[in-house]
């Protein structure tokens, strides 16, 4: 009986192997055994609950189709999980029986699964369609080196940082896609920091942290996107610390992205921050005019659209914040022109750009400005209105006045009231700030980072 079951299950495994990438098959199905087949109920023995969850989330469709083909259309499925740390020969009271899971309807034929399917990469993001420019020069060059030799360059980890929509996610995925193209068996994994956080919490709730760690420690290239979301999460940071160390020691590649530099990441443990700086921290700055123009030209060329230079120049000059906005304007221009069957002229471009500007009014709440500056500069809000003239206090107070002037409708008198200063002092401080902003690189960077936080 068991022999027959083994033969049927081998047949299933063979079909799975043919339809999944080698790494996906090895990771999720190679170690699964069929241990029981009675009254249409098939029981699969799986090494860990994490694998069950992963199979259910990602491969249930193909698994059901295969099982129905081999075991017949009425097959039901249960899993038996070996508890972490136990061997195969564990007494049955250590075995956890899962409830039956519904088997999806059988669909004719098997859709081939792409070999990078389980990497969670966005295959649209490649080096080929990442336009090179001054703002991304260093990050892109390092990314290309890493893709050729993951884990073996000095850029480990690669820490990509910069404002929203400048291309961090794109570039990180491009590395992953290139690694997969050069080495299809590499285990590349892209995960958003928020997803990692939820997976970790779930693992804690279900006593499966060892499985969770084991899984992440088995990848070759780990990409964690938007790592600023780890702030203030001790458990998540502790587990990531372990994974980080393991991967680093086994010369596996880590790629992290964040909306700010390691120095500015608040709420993240020092031991992690110091590790983030071991490799290369590369900033992608806001696209400059040249890059904006090149990206527009590239996109238009790719889509076979002709646009006169005046319009390209107009958009490139006026949409300055990030690449995402640039794409948005282009998309709405094209959509409008197609829908109304009218040519794209400068008036239409002005409308599209105008709409974008309208959508994102650059005003912030004064109290947000005060709180954010104080947090960034690590100073108590009480100091702002106090008489204190120490250097840090003056710097924070001046920055607040500067940002209030720039991003609110407040008059100088109103600004003065907020910081308990008179109009003349505000005027003087604003002058000083203008001056400093033209040559004090540290202050400039700090203000830019505060602006990024405010803009989120
Ligand atoms: P971030 O992760 O920094 O917020 P994304 O990587 O999501 O930004 O980029 C936003 C959009 O802009 C994406 O559609 C991306 O493809 C595009 N983009 C960003 N930089 C470039 C570039 N240099 N060349 C081409 N497209 C880019
Ligand atoms: Mg991103």
mmCIF file of C-alpha atoms in Angstrom, residues 370 381-387 396-402 404 412-422 425-426 429:
data_model
loop_
_atom_site.group_PDB
_atom_site.id
_atom_site.type_symbol
_atom_site.label_atom_id
_atom_site.label_comp_id
_atom_site.label_asym_id
_atom_site.label_seq_id
_atom_site.Cartn_x
_atom_site.Cartn_y
_atom_site.Cartn_z
ATOM 1 C CA UNK A 370 7.768 71.427 14.984
ATOM 2 C CA UNK A 381 9.773 70.686 22.062
ATOM 3 C CA UNK A 382 9.815 72.757 25.239
ATOM 4 C CA UNK A 383 13.264 74.083 24.364
ATOM 5 C CA UNK A 384 11.899 75.689 21.183
ATOM 6 C CA UNK A 385 9.801 78.236 23.054
ATOM 7 C CA UNK A 386 12.237 78.604 25.950
ATOM 8 C CA UNK A 387 14.925 81.282 26.229
ATOM 9 C CA UNK A 396 16.390 73.574 15.753
ATOM 10 C CA UNK A 397 14.471 76.814 16.280
ATOM 11 C CA UNK A 398 15.893 78.330 13.101
ATOM 12 C CA UNK A 399 15.093 75.208 11.128
ATOM 13 C CA UNK A 400 11.521 75.298 12.379
ATOM 14 C CA UNK A 401 11.102 78.933 11.370
ATOM 15 C CA UNK A 402 12.616 78.231 7.972
ATOM 16 C CA UNK A 404 7.223 77.158 8.665
ATOM 17 C CA UNK A 412 6.324 86.110 10.202
ATOM 18 C CA UNK A 413 4.342 87.425 13.154
ATOM 19 C CA UNK A 414 2.481 84.126 13.469
ATOM 20 C CA UNK A 415 5.722 82.182 13.189
ATOM 21 C CA UNK A 416 7.173 84.403 15.897
ATOM 22 C CA UNK A 417 4.279 83.572 18.213
ATOM 23 C CA UNK A 418 4.836 79.851 17.757
ATOM 24 C CA UNK A 419 8.439 80.050 18.877
ATOM 25 C CA UNK A 420 7.932 82.910 21.367
ATOM 26 C CA UNK A 421 10.097 85.342 19.401
ATOM 27 C CA UNK A 422 9.432 88.774 17.913
ATOM 28 C CA UNK A 425 14.183 87.859 15.411
ATOM 29 C CA UNK A 426 12.234 85.731 12.947
ATOM 30 C CA UNK A 429 16.796 83.862 11.723
#
